[in-house]
XYZ file of C-alpha atoms in Angstrom:
731
model
C -97.409 -32.403 0.302
C -95.169 -30.109 2.252
C -94.601 -27.780 4.333
C -95.125 -24.376 2.889
C -91.665 -23.352 3.215
C -89.862 -26.136 1.825
C -86.098 -27.227 3.283
C -84.218 -30.147 2.125
C -82.786 -32.866 3.913
C -80.355 -32.782 6.303
C -78.872 -29.589 5.041
C -75.709 -28.576 6.560
C -75.743 -26.530 9.719
C -74.436 -23.388 8.744
C -70.700 -22.638 10.571
C -71.156 -19.297 11.736
C -73.858 -16.438 13.068
C -73.040 -15.049 9.345
C -73.486 -17.971 7.805
C -77.421 -18.074 9.005
C -78.186 -15.146 7.147
C -77.003 -16.017 4.192
C -79.750 -16.620 1.138
C -82.026 -14.319 2.664
C -83.854 -11.667 0.706
C -83.479 -8.217 1.765
C -86.797 -8.299 4.010
C -86.322 -11.725 5.241
C -82.789 -10.280 6.508
C -84.696 -7.405 7.872
C -86.636 -9.726 9.969
C -83.418 -12.107 10.707
C -81.319 -9.095 12.826
C -83.880 -7.040 14.208
C -83.571 -8.888 17.706
C -84.402 -6.147 19.980
C -87.816 -4.075 20.527
C -91.133 -4.743 19.214
C -90.925 -6.463 15.690
C -94.270 -7.067 13.432
C -93.744 -9.184 10.173
C -96.631 -8.958 8.186
C -95.561 -11.819 5.614
C -97.791 -12.569 2.615
C -98.320 -16.845 1.396
C -95.372 -18.189 0.337
C -93.070 -15.347 1.046
C -91.163 -17.928 3.446
C -91.911 -16.223 6.985
C -91.255 -19.771 8.843
C -87.661 -18.959 7.066
C -87.484 -15.872 8.379
C -88.306 -16.069 11.726
C -86.498 -18.839 12.311
C -82.973 -17.527 10.538
C -84.070 -14.708 13.312
C -84.106 -16.997 16.421
C -80.936 -18.858 14.784
C -79.217 -16.014 14.510
C -79.719 -14.666 18.115
C -78.502 -17.514 19.381
C -75.560 -18.214 17.128
C -74.463 -14.181 17.722
C -74.531 -14.437 21.594
C -77.600 -12.210 21.282
C -80.277 -14.781 22.890
C -80.001 -17.737 24.873
C -81.663 -20.700 23.818
C -83.701 -21.466 26.534
C -84.994 -18.400 27.189
C -86.775 -17.935 23.887
C -90.404 -19.356 23.127
C -91.668 -19.901 20.206
C -95.284 -20.417 19.768
C -97.419 -21.512 16.789
C -100.655 -23.454 16.371
C -100.216 -26.587 15.253
C -98.166 -29.625 16.544
C -97.049 -29.663 13.200
C -95.861 -26.097 12.367
C -93.876 -26.609 15.625
C -92.334 -29.470 15.089
C -91.492 -27.933 11.637
C -89.922 -25.047 13.946
C -88.144 -27.433 16.028
C -86.328 -29.051 13.454
C -85.408 -25.950 10.999
C -83.745 -24.540 14.279
C -82.112 -27.702 15.069
C -80.765 -27.737 11.313
C -79.381 -24.057 12.171
C -77.622 -24.656 14.938
C -79.904 -23.658 17.463
C -80.883 -26.307 19.770
C -82.470 -25.615 23.241
C -85.297 -23.326 21.945
C -88.798 -23.884 22.464
C -91.354 -24.171 19.958
C -94.719 -25.303 21.223
C -98.143 -24.361 20.421
C -100.223 -21.967 22.902
C -101.488 -24.947 24.898
C -98.685 -27.122 24.912
C -96.577 -24.540 26.582
C -99.429 -23.091 28.896
C -100.183 -27.051 29.766
C -96.481 -27.216 30.675
C -96.716 -24.823 33.391
C -99.792 -25.863 34.088
C -98.415 -29.033 35.480
C -95.602 -27.481 37.420
C -96.826 -24.643 39.285
C -100.357 -26.621 39.832
C -99.056 -28.215 43.123
C -97.835 -24.925 44.486
C -100.557 -22.939 43.374
C -103.370 -24.839 43.886
C -102.277 -28.342 45.862
C -102.299 -31.916 45.156
C -102.126 -32.659 41.292
C -103.775 -31.142 38.278
C -107.241 -32.797 37.284
C -107.092 -34.975 34.232
C -107.712 -33.503 30.431
C -110.276 -34.699 28.445
C -109.382 -35.395 25.020
C -112.933 -34.873 23.662
C -115.582 -32.714 25.099
C -118.193 -33.737 23.021
C -119.380 -36.770 25.797
C -119.345 -34.085 28.842
C -121.933 -31.869 26.362
C -124.321 -35.056 25.587
C -124.140 -35.380 29.620
C -124.907 -32.117 30.251
C -127.697 -32.206 27.205
C -129.248 -35.293 29.411
C -128.884 -33.972 32.571
C -130.938 -30.766 31.123
C -133.495 -32.747 29.082
C -132.815 -31.381 26.192
C -132.285 -33.531 22.957
C -129.507 -32.692 20.234
C -128.697 -34.396 17.315
C -125.255 -35.468 16.490
C -124.711 -32.402 14.341
C -126.344 -29.940 17.153
C -124.011 -31.502 19.763
C -120.852 -30.523 17.553
C -122.515 -27.204 16.977
C -122.886 -26.712 20.962
C -119.401 -28.070 21.690
C -118.344 -25.225 19.668
C -120.474 -22.836 20.730
C -119.007 -23.431 24.390
C -115.387 -23.421 23.075
C -116.074 -19.956 21.206
C -117.325 -18.811 24.676
C -113.903 -19.936 26.404
C -111.729 -18.850 24.474
C -113.496 -14.752 23.831
C -114.012 -15.477 27.993
C -117.239 -15.484 28.092
C -118.838 -16.520 31.171
C -122.782 -18.510 30.586
C -124.544 -15.915 31.672
C -123.372 -13.172 29.529
C -123.291 -15.796 26.255
C -126.562 -14.227 24.687
C -125.627 -11.035 24.493
C -121.833 -11.871 23.663
C -123.509 -14.075 20.982
C -125.555 -11.403 19.676
C -122.947 -8.522 19.707
C -120.412 -11.046 17.846
C -123.249 -11.523 15.121
C -123.241 -15.673 15.877
C -125.797 -17.757 15.005
C -126.452 -19.776 17.398
C -127.620 -23.944 16.542
C -130.393 -23.955 19.219
C -132.020 -20.735 21.645
C -128.846 -18.931 23.209
C -130.640 -19.293 26.909
C -130.620 -23.183 26.127
C -126.606 -23.414 24.916
C -126.137 -21.144 28.110
C -127.755 -23.747 30.617
C -125.783 -26.440 28.300
C -122.780 -24.675 28.958
C -123.272 -23.733 32.639
C -124.221 -27.615 33.425
C -120.951 -28.728 31.431
C -118.525 -26.554 33.535
C -120.622 -28.535 36.846
C -119.848 -31.704 35.056
C -116.586 -31.291 35.010
C -115.948 -29.888 38.432
C -118.178 -32.955 39.624
C -115.690 -35.176 37.680
C -112.551 -33.339 38.829
C -111.784 -32.805 34.689
C -110.353 -30.213 33.002
C -110.867 -29.350 28.987
C -108.303 -27.740 26.276
C -109.898 -24.360 26.829
C -109.202 -24.642 30.494
C -105.031 -25.228 30.577
C -105.292 -21.596 29.169
C -107.934 -20.119 31.563
C -106.158 -21.799 34.522
C -102.722 -20.411 33.655
C -103.554 -17.423 32.640
C -105.682 -17.456 36.400
C -102.189 -18.549 38.087
C -100.244 -15.742 36.495
C -102.476 -13.367 37.351
C -102.820 -14.202 40.800
C -99.659 -15.339 41.852
C -97.022 -13.244 41.427
C -94.459 -15.168 42.222
C -95.269 -17.539 40.124
C -95.396 -14.893 37.001
C -91.734 -13.522 38.044
C -90.741 -16.564 38.091
C -91.934 -17.729 34.429
C -90.910 -14.452 33.203
C -87.396 -15.217 34.390
C -87.023 -18.135 31.932
C -88.863 -16.548 28.944
C -87.217 -13.519 28.054
C -87.720 -13.612 24.132
C -91.015 -14.318 22.258
C -92.209 -15.223 18.717
C -95.678 -15.619 18.258
C -95.992 -17.523 14.128
C -99.494 -17.158 12.542
C -100.816 -13.930 15.267
C -103.951 -13.305 12.661
C -105.443 -16.176 14.444
C -104.987 -15.802 17.937
C -108.090 -15.463 20.333
C -108.322 -12.988 23.149
C -107.617 -15.674 25.670
C -104.192 -16.594 23.982
C -103.441 -12.485 23.934
C -104.429 -12.552 27.714
C -101.580 -15.324 28.336
C -99.283 -13.775 26.021
C -99.315 -10.710 27.960
C -98.750 -12.455 31.129
C -95.715 -13.925 29.638
C -94.506 -10.599 28.662
C -94.990 -8.579 31.870
C -93.494 -5.165 31.201
C -91.425 -6.367 28.676
C -91.520 -5.871 24.666
C -89.084 -8.531 23.338
C -91.617 -9.685 21.009
C -91.729 -10.949 17.630
C -95.094 -11.629 15.666
C -95.637 -12.650 11.988
C -98.881 -13.023 10.196
C -101.156 -12.213 7.476
C -104.530 -10.599 8.380
C -105.418 -11.810 4.323
C -105.387 -15.865 6.235
C -108.023 -14.740 8.661
C -110.180 -17.850 8.404
C -110.672 -19.065 11.980
C -112.954 -16.512 13.425
C -115.512 -19.256 13.937
C -113.330 -20.368 16.913
C -112.384 -17.051 18.555
C -109.250 -15.597 16.695
C -109.494 -12.378 15.518
C -106.570 -10.241 13.233
C -107.153 -7.567 15.351
C -104.157 -7.810 17.446
C -102.191 -8.065 14.964
C -103.618 -4.828 13.196
C -103.393 -2.997 16.065
C -99.711 -4.167 17.047
C -98.521 -0.746 16.103
C -100.630 1.113 18.062
C -100.072 -1.155 21.781
C -96.264 -0.919 20.385
C -95.665 2.187 18.619
C -91.640 1.692 18.585
C -92.370 -1.455 16.162
C -90.515 -2.374 13.898
C -92.606 -3.751 11.038
C -92.001 -5.953 8.410
C -92.969 -6.933 5.014
C -92.738 -9.767 3.363
C -94.072 -10.075 -0.581
C -91.543 -11.818 -2.244
C -93.743 -14.744 -3.097
C -90.861 -17.743 -3.880
C -94.461 -20.823 -3.552
C -96.454 -19.660 -6.893
C -96.084 -18.757 -10.531
C -97.205 -15.258 -11.466
C -100.241 -16.737 -13.115
C -101.312 -18.251 -9.386
C -100.236 -14.906 -7.632
C -102.228 -12.601 -10.533
C -105.549 -14.489 -9.413
C -104.695 -14.588 -5.354
C -103.931 -10.848 -5.538
C -107.428 -10.088 -7.815
C -109.114 -12.109 -4.875
C -107.823 -9.545 -2.139
C -108.370 -6.542 -4.644
C -112.349 -7.418 -4.467
C -112.588 -7.386 -0.863
C -113.707 -4.734 2.069
C -113.567 -4.500 5.421
C -110.290 -3.464 7.870
C -108.316 -7.256 6.942
C -108.752 -5.988 3.221
C -107.098 -2.320 4.498
C -104.311 -3.883 5.030
C -103.307 -6.432 2.251
C -100.389 -7.102 0.481
C -99.447 -6.960 -3.070
C -97.690 -10.111 -3.596
C -94.789 -10.439 -6.337
C -93.921 -13.659 -7.843
C -90.072 -14.185 -7.739
C -90.829 -17.514 -9.824
C -90.531 -18.069 -13.432
C -93.935 -18.050 -15.840
C -96.543 -20.930 -15.686
C -99.815 -22.068 -16.928
C -103.145 -19.899 -16.525
C -105.442 -21.194 -13.707
C -107.696 -23.771 -15.574
C -112.037 -22.388 -15.064
C -113.915 -25.598 -15.878
C -117.679 -26.079 -15.012
C -119.667 -29.938 -14.913
C -123.439 -30.821 -15.270
C -122.835 -32.177 -11.629
C -120.883 -33.190 -8.846
C -119.876 -36.624 -9.445
C -118.550 -35.622 -13.204
C -116.334 -32.899 -11.438
C -115.166 -35.476 -9.447
C -114.630 -37.690 -12.070
C -112.848 -34.924 -14.114
C -110.700 -34.274 -11.643
C -109.619 -37.970 -11.477
C -109.248 -37.797 -15.105
C -107.114 -34.886 -15.143
C -105.286 -36.188 -11.709
C -104.062 -39.409 -13.675
C -102.970 -37.851 -16.874
C -100.833 -35.327 -14.921
C -99.056 -38.524 -13.114
C -98.915 -40.308 -16.270
C -97.095 -36.702 -17.676
C -94.930 -37.128 -14.548
C -96.501 -35.245 -11.996
C -95.516 -37.245 -8.512
C -99.491 -38.024 -6.501
C -97.988 -35.861 -3.709
C -97.439 -33.045 -5.450
C -101.477 -33.188 -6.345
C -104.140 -31.455 -3.853
C -107.849 -31.945 -4.256
C -109.163 -28.878 -2.019
C -113.094 -28.380 -0.912
C -114.903 -26.472 1.507
C -116.609 -28.846 3.550
C -115.719 -32.345 4.580
C -118.907 -33.734 3.115
C -117.531 -33.104 -0.071
C -114.715 -35.757 0.359
C -116.303 -38.850 -0.388
C -117.567 -38.150 -3.730
C -113.628 -37.546 -4.798
C -112.177 -40.812 -2.384
C -114.308 -42.700 -4.530
C -113.724 -41.250 -7.613
C -110.178 -41.239 -7.527
C -110.537 -45.257 -6.173
C -112.545 -46.052 -9.449
C -109.462 -44.446 -11.200
C -106.900 -46.174 -9.447
C -104.990 -43.339 -8.221
C -103.865 -43.618 -3.994
C -104.812 -40.919 -1.933
C -104.716 -39.885 1.604
C -107.231 -37.739 3.834
C -105.872 -34.798 5.131
C -107.070 -33.776 8.782
C -106.789 -37.589 9.967
C -104.596 -38.961 13.335
C -101.058 -37.440 13.122
C -98.920 -40.112 11.137
C -96.952 -41.169 14.047
C -100.081 -41.751 16.037
C -101.139 -43.828 13.774
C -101.556 -47.466 14.821
C -99.754 -49.226 12.068
C -96.725 -46.147 12.035
C -96.522 -47.363 16.119
C -96.070 -51.415 15.466
C -93.608 -50.554 12.225
C -91.861 -48.805 14.584
C -91.213 -51.316 16.829
C -90.731 -53.741 13.885
C -87.969 -51.842 12.424
C -86.259 -50.866 16.289
C -86.700 -55.086 16.918
C -84.865 -55.554 13.122
C -82.299 -52.572 14.223
C -81.043 -54.379 17.229
C -81.101 -58.250 16.158
C -81.198 -57.980 12.555
C -78.014 -60.252 12.385
C -80.156 -62.873 13.405
C -83.621 -62.037 11.396
C -84.081 -64.262 8.624
C -86.123 -61.455 6.959
C -83.096 -59.834 6.410
C -81.206 -62.598 4.820
C -80.948 -61.125 1.054
C -81.464 -57.421 1.518
C -78.021 -55.262 0.527
C -79.427 -51.453 1.286
C -81.372 -49.924 3.646
C -84.667 -49.590 1.632
C -84.660 -53.269 1.184
C -84.016 -53.650 4.654
C -87.493 -51.448 5.403
C -89.448 -52.908 2.865
C -88.292 -56.682 4.197
C -89.263 -55.827 7.670
C -92.678 -53.632 7.066
C -93.691 -56.465 4.724
C -94.139 -58.491 8.091
C -96.698 -55.349 8.887
C -99.170 -55.441 5.836
C -96.562 -53.858 3.198
C -96.516 -54.837 -0.311
C -94.871 -53.760 -3.818
C -98.685 -52.780 -4.978
C -100.985 -50.745 -3.358
C -104.707 -52.621 -2.118
C -107.541 -51.952 -4.627
C -110.415 -49.425 -3.537
C -110.166 -47.237 -0.486
C -110.504 -47.326 3.051
C -109.042 -48.225 5.999
C -107.046 -50.564 4.285
C -105.440 -48.405 1.777
C -104.726 -45.907 4.339
C -102.506 -48.403 6.446
C -101.348 -49.250 2.994
C -100.083 -45.815 2.441
C -98.313 -44.970 6.037
C -96.257 -48.118 5.608
C -95.467 -46.931 1.770
C -94.615 -43.685 3.306
C -91.641 -45.297 5.819
C -90.399 -47.100 2.754
C -90.001 -43.764 0.922
C -88.327 -42.268 3.527
C -85.525 -44.976 3.972
C -84.935 -43.905 -0.594
C -84.791 -39.883 0.757
C -82.082 -41.107 3.566
C -79.803 -43.640 1.350
C -79.875 -40.913 -0.982
C -78.252 -38.306 1.035
C -76.535 -40.961 3.279
C -75.675 -44.049 1.325
C -73.639 -46.124 4.295
C -76.947 -45.159 6.493
C -77.961 -48.092 8.459
C -81.264 -49.773 9.770
C -80.277 -48.244 12.999
C -79.538 -45.027 11.501
C -82.953 -45.185 10.273
C -84.726 -45.648 13.483
C -82.749 -42.575 15.097
C -84.247 -40.498 11.950
C -87.881 -41.646 12.329
C -87.263 -40.980 16.613
C -86.227 -37.687 15.873
C -89.157 -37.090 13.079
C -91.678 -38.315 15.497
C -90.337 -35.824 19.088
C -90.704 -32.838 15.779
C -94.061 -34.182 14.628
C -92.075 -34.062 11.009
C -93.964 -36.491 9.398
C -92.858 -38.321 5.712
C -94.168 -37.573 2.735
C -97.494 -39.620 2.137
C -97.256 -40.837 -1.863
C -100.558 -40.520 -3.001
C -102.970 -37.425 -4.172
C -104.166 -35.278 -0.728
C -108.049 -34.893 -0.580
C -108.454 -31.719 2.332
C -110.714 -28.761 3.696
C -109.532 -25.456 2.718
C -109.144 -25.334 6.315
C -106.655 -28.355 6.793
C -104.633 -27.288 3.849
C -103.440 -23.685 5.414
C -99.820 -23.872 5.805
C -99.258 -26.744 3.388
C -98.273 -26.524 -0.589
C -98.905 -28.532 -3.954
C -97.380 -28.371 -7.564
C -101.050 -28.588 -8.508
C -104.469 -27.858 -6.569
C -107.387 -28.610 -7.722
C -109.900 -26.417 -6.015
C -113.464 -28.110 -6.611
C -117.347 -27.045 -5.725
C -116.614 -23.452 -6.438
C -120.189 -22.307 -6.746
C -122.561 -19.837 -4.508
C -123.786 -21.705 -1.727
C -120.338 -23.835 -1.219
C -118.091 -20.838 -1.387
C -119.168 -18.748 -0.387
C -120.946 -21.091 1.837
C -124.792 -20.885 2.639
C -124.969 -20.297 6.061
C -121.702 -16.661 5.261
C -124.959 -14.008 5.642
C -122.710 -10.983 6.949
C -120.109 -8.957 5.094
C -117.819 -10.015 8.041
C -118.786 -14.273 7.285
C -119.178 -13.632 3.218
C -115.212 -11.759 2.949
C -114.102 -14.790 5.618
C -115.114 -16.674 3.105
C -112.932 -14.814 -0.085
C -110.008 -15.009 2.639
C -110.404 -18.729 2.606
C -110.397 -19.258 -1.348
C -107.347 -16.897 -1.216
C -105.758 -19.386 1.205
C -106.618 -22.419 -1.675
C -105.588 -20.450 -4.468
C -101.857 -19.594 -2.906
C -101.453 -23.074 -1.946
C -100.747 -24.027 -5.734
C -96.859 -23.680 -7.071
C -97.526 -24.598 -10.445
C -100.917 -25.552 -12.066
C -104.624 -24.428 -10.516
C -107.557 -26.321 -11.731
C -110.971 -24.583 -10.282
C -114.113 -25.781 -11.264
C -117.518 -26.114 -10.259
C -121.044 -27.943 -11.261
C -124.166 -26.451 -11.784
C -126.515 -29.547 -9.759
C -125.215 -31.462 -7.101
C -126.766 -34.729 -8.980
C -127.151 -35.944 -12.190
C -130.614 -35.495 -13.673
C -130.703 -32.664 -11.035
C -131.829 -28.883 -11.530
C -128.981 -26.993 -13.103
C -129.263 -23.629 -10.681
C -125.826 -23.556 -9.193
C -123.714 -20.322 -10.613
C -120.032 -20.207 -9.645
C -118.638 -18.071 -7.084
C -119.136 -14.663 -7.272
C -115.176 -14.356 -5.946
C -114.579 -15.030 -9.258
C -116.214 -12.222 -11.368
C -113.862 -9.976 -13.430
C -111.391 -13.207 -12.747
C -112.254 -15.747 -14.593
C -112.576 -15.330 -18.366
C -115.970 -13.987 -19.953
C -117.327 -13.459 -16.502
C -117.430 -9.886 -15.680
C -116.960 -7.986 -12.186
C -115.300 -5.122 -10.472
C -111.606 -6.031 -10.238
C -108.859 -2.906 -8.383
C -110.343 -1.568 -5.587
C -107.790 0.812 -3.791
C -104.735 -0.726 -3.275
C -103.732 -2.049 0.673
C -100.332 -1.922 2.172
C -98.448 -1.845 -1.369
C -94.894 -3.711 -1.327
C -92.506 -5.169 1.071
C -90.372 -3.066 3.153
C -89.404 -2.178 6.784
C -91.203 0.693 8.988
C -89.151 1.667 12.012
C -90.943 2.481 14.704
C -90.329 5.944 16.587
C -89.481 6.935 20.528
C -92.021 8.084 22.577
C -95.285 7.466 24.133
C -98.347 5.584 22.941
C -99.698 8.699 21.144
C -96.554 8.862 18.976
C -97.675 8.322 15.655
C -95.562 5.509 13.850
C -93.242 7.034 10.858
C -93.118 5.426 7.634
C -89.319 5.472 6.172
C -88.648 3.352 2.629
C -85.824 0.512 2.673
C -83.089 1.722 0.365
C -81.262 -1.573 -1.303
C -77.456 -1.593 0.191
C -75.230 -0.553 -2.357
C -71.014 -0.961 -2.969
C -69.578 2.068 -1.705
C -66.785 1.664 -4.161
C -68.772 0.305 -7.099
C -72.200 1.141 -6.633
C -73.579 -2.273 -7.439
C -76.593 -3.157 -5.269
C -75.183 -5.809 -2.583
C -77.225 -8.626 -1.770
C -74.548 -11.561 0.028
C -74.682 -10.666 3.815
C -70.985 -10.465 4.204
C -70.510 -7.928 1.594
C -73.488 -5.864 3.207
C -71.430 -5.479 6.324
C -68.596 -4.237 4.229
C -70.471 -2.478 2.338
C -68.711 -3.151 -0.702
C -67.961 -5.903 -2.758
C -65.798 -8.807 -1.905
C -63.973 -8.100 -5.542
C -63.592 -3.958 -4.559
C -60.637 -2.750 -3.201
C -60.204 -2.706 0.932
C -58.575 0.445 2.418
C -58.992 -1.307 5.650
C -55.936 -0.776 8.166
C -54.239 -3.853 8.753
C -52.321 -2.638 11.894
C -55.904 -1.757 13.335
C -57.847 -5.007 12.233
C -55.026 -7.154 13.967
C -55.684 -4.936 17.586
C -59.050 -5.453 17.163
C -58.683 -9.498 16.486
C -55.844 -9.474 19.689
C -58.469 -8.084 21.337
C -61.663 -9.804 20.671
C -59.561 -13.029 21.945
C -59.255 -11.510 25.202
C -62.645 -10.316 25.537
C -63.747 -14.023 24.180
C -61.747 -15.509 26.637
C -63.056 -13.386 29.524
C -66.300 -14.358 28.601
C -66.291 -17.842 28.003
C -67.889 -17.877 24.421
C -66.666 -18.279 20.642
C -64.951 -15.528 19.650
C -68.019 -14.659 16.894
C -70.152 -13.928 19.331
C -68.484 -10.888 20.629
C -68.082 -9.647 16.841
C -67.528 -11.544 13.338
C -65.101 -11.635 11.567
C -66.983 -9.394 8.349
C -68.000 -7.159 11.289
C -64.124 -6.384 12.543
C -63.301 -5.870 9.103
C -65.670 -3.573 8.857
C -64.525 -1.282 11.270
C -61.065 -1.177 10.409
C -61.770 -0.245 7.451
C -64.240 2.840 8.629
C -62.338 3.456 11.711
C -65.156 5.316 13.562
C -64.314 8.497 15.919
C -67.558 8.130 17.875
C -70.529 6.152 18.881
C -72.797 7.340 15.997
C -70.178 6.092 13.380
C -69.527 2.764 15.240
C -73.303 2.438 15.607
C -74.025 2.164 11.435
C -71.647 -0.296 11.108
C -73.633 -3.854 10.676
C -73.026 -6.141 13.588
C -72.950 -3.798 16.098
C -76.280 -3.046 17.394
C -76.998 -1.610 20.786
C -76.218 -4.028 23.123
C -72.870 -4.703 21.885
C -72.163 -0.366 21.524
C -73.060 -0.271 25.061
C -70.793 -3.672 25.793
C -68.043 -2.943 23.507
C -68.240 0.700 21.926
C -65.637 2.124 24.348
C -63.301 -0.413 24.149
C -63.660 -0.500 20.440
C -63.225 3.654 20.001
C -60.150 3.786 21.902
C -58.532 1.025 19.688
C -59.281 2.818 16.498
C -58.185 5.629 18.030
C -54.703 4.156 18.762
C -55.630 3.994 22.507
C -55.504 1.286 24.965
C -58.851 -0.338 26.173
C -59.556 1.783 29.454
C -56.447 4.555 29.108
C -53.353 5.029 27.221
C -52.002 4.464 24.419
C -51.459 1.625 22.104
C -47.835 1.690 21.838
C -47.252 1.695 25.796
């Protein structure tokens, strides 16, 4: 299991701002260099969106355009935020805040609460379900475990959509929600739940956002203080923002427009939590001058997988479908997706386990295989089938890796061994880091062979085995690494929530698989009643189920197995049929494929000036070509010069040296590295072009409006043979 844009262990830090751009495709580079004004990145699955936005932040920081402490990057999971922090650290952009909405809001709330409200912040409850149960008891309403969960979800939805108890019934009806109880009862439970929180002086997860919004709305002085701290915002997975999160973002921004959002309407799968793609799809309406970049080059999946993914969306309807992105695979051809029908669910699970055994025997690592299903209740059948087949597995969606008790205990043991290893008899016969880690963890329950069967014992062993495997990864890159180095690596990963890979087949729901990828994916239970799920009734709900399947398909890099069963249990009536979403796509089926095109290919659309009524203008991105030989340029340095490195240069050497001397003076005056003024490549491009006016200078890549305003007069004076500020260059 890896993150959706995989990076190697310990890559070298780029040595300059320009080096940060190396290896990006033209659209990713457009994202990375669009550092001013509102920017909207429409990024299809597997197109490297995280790579694009982290390189954007790093390029801005390394070029001196963005101050690290002034940037707030917001995403939706701690794992994604940790991965972003790790990538920024690898790119030399330390100090940037990368957090979830809740984490960023909680820090602000804790800091400003004494000033805004007084006293200490109320205690944050980890699980609200007990409070809901107490509210039900106070109302004399009996709720079973499932109803408790459903009512809790309704309260959460109400809060993120900023719906008060009195308005719940009308809001739920308008949103097309099927209330698990009578709407009047849920409104009553919601109201009593809020009363109980006040009486017990506690707040819940949603209150963190609501209270932060309230303080920023009511206290202009605090809002100004927050805005002085954070001046540039990046929001990942923007299709998943709720109305409450959007309101918080607007309060963070104030009247400014230094905002970059990234998302894909075709991956909107959390509307039940209040998420809506409308904020993403309406971005150009709210920001007419925005730059829109579309990423459609799919680096993750083979053409066969991408073809199925595109086919799924080609049959879609609704607003998100109108803005779908047609992916273009950048990978070599692979095998066609495999479709299999089984008599019943146990047979389907056994069939998947059998195929997984065959793949592992052929050399596919277990960690590169996933079984994805619609609901968590389907997991047990596959756990048993894999255990019976002797295949190790891990359940996705359990507690975070570094929060697991066995991992915490292992960390304590490894730190002690690193500190006192010379006196530890366990380490007497060890010869390298992996053997040291194995020796220490053997005292915590690790063995060379996994325990039989499934359950908690197996999960604990898998956690320890992940640490052993990480030791091998570290040594592969740093052969001389010590146990102390390994402990430092663990601490950094824990801080970034960058868990090591657990060596087992992943079992996960489609929702929890988002943002991840594997070489081989088994999509199981793809039958009517499960996909789409039975309770999906409206057109909007059906389309979200289609998008959920699309997310599952796009998790696969190379091999995709799609299966369904005709009955639930052996001997049952075979009355199930394959999902309607596969009609016209799987062999032997009929259906209509090829609905009208969505937003088409990738590229860049520049916003235009004017007020809210100004209409967006679409511009076609053309490839950069060498001005000498005409070859298409892809290297960032060559694109700055607008010529190949091997083509002859007509640079004025004397002008180049005068520009370098001037740059050295500017760097000394500002106390920053010379490349933050202009890079060598940009100076070479200026010396080759010798611009006569602002317009010509602004066309040179690497100049930009900020640097044009700051340095333009000096540069044009030097190009004209004059001293900056007046006089001739030879004076």
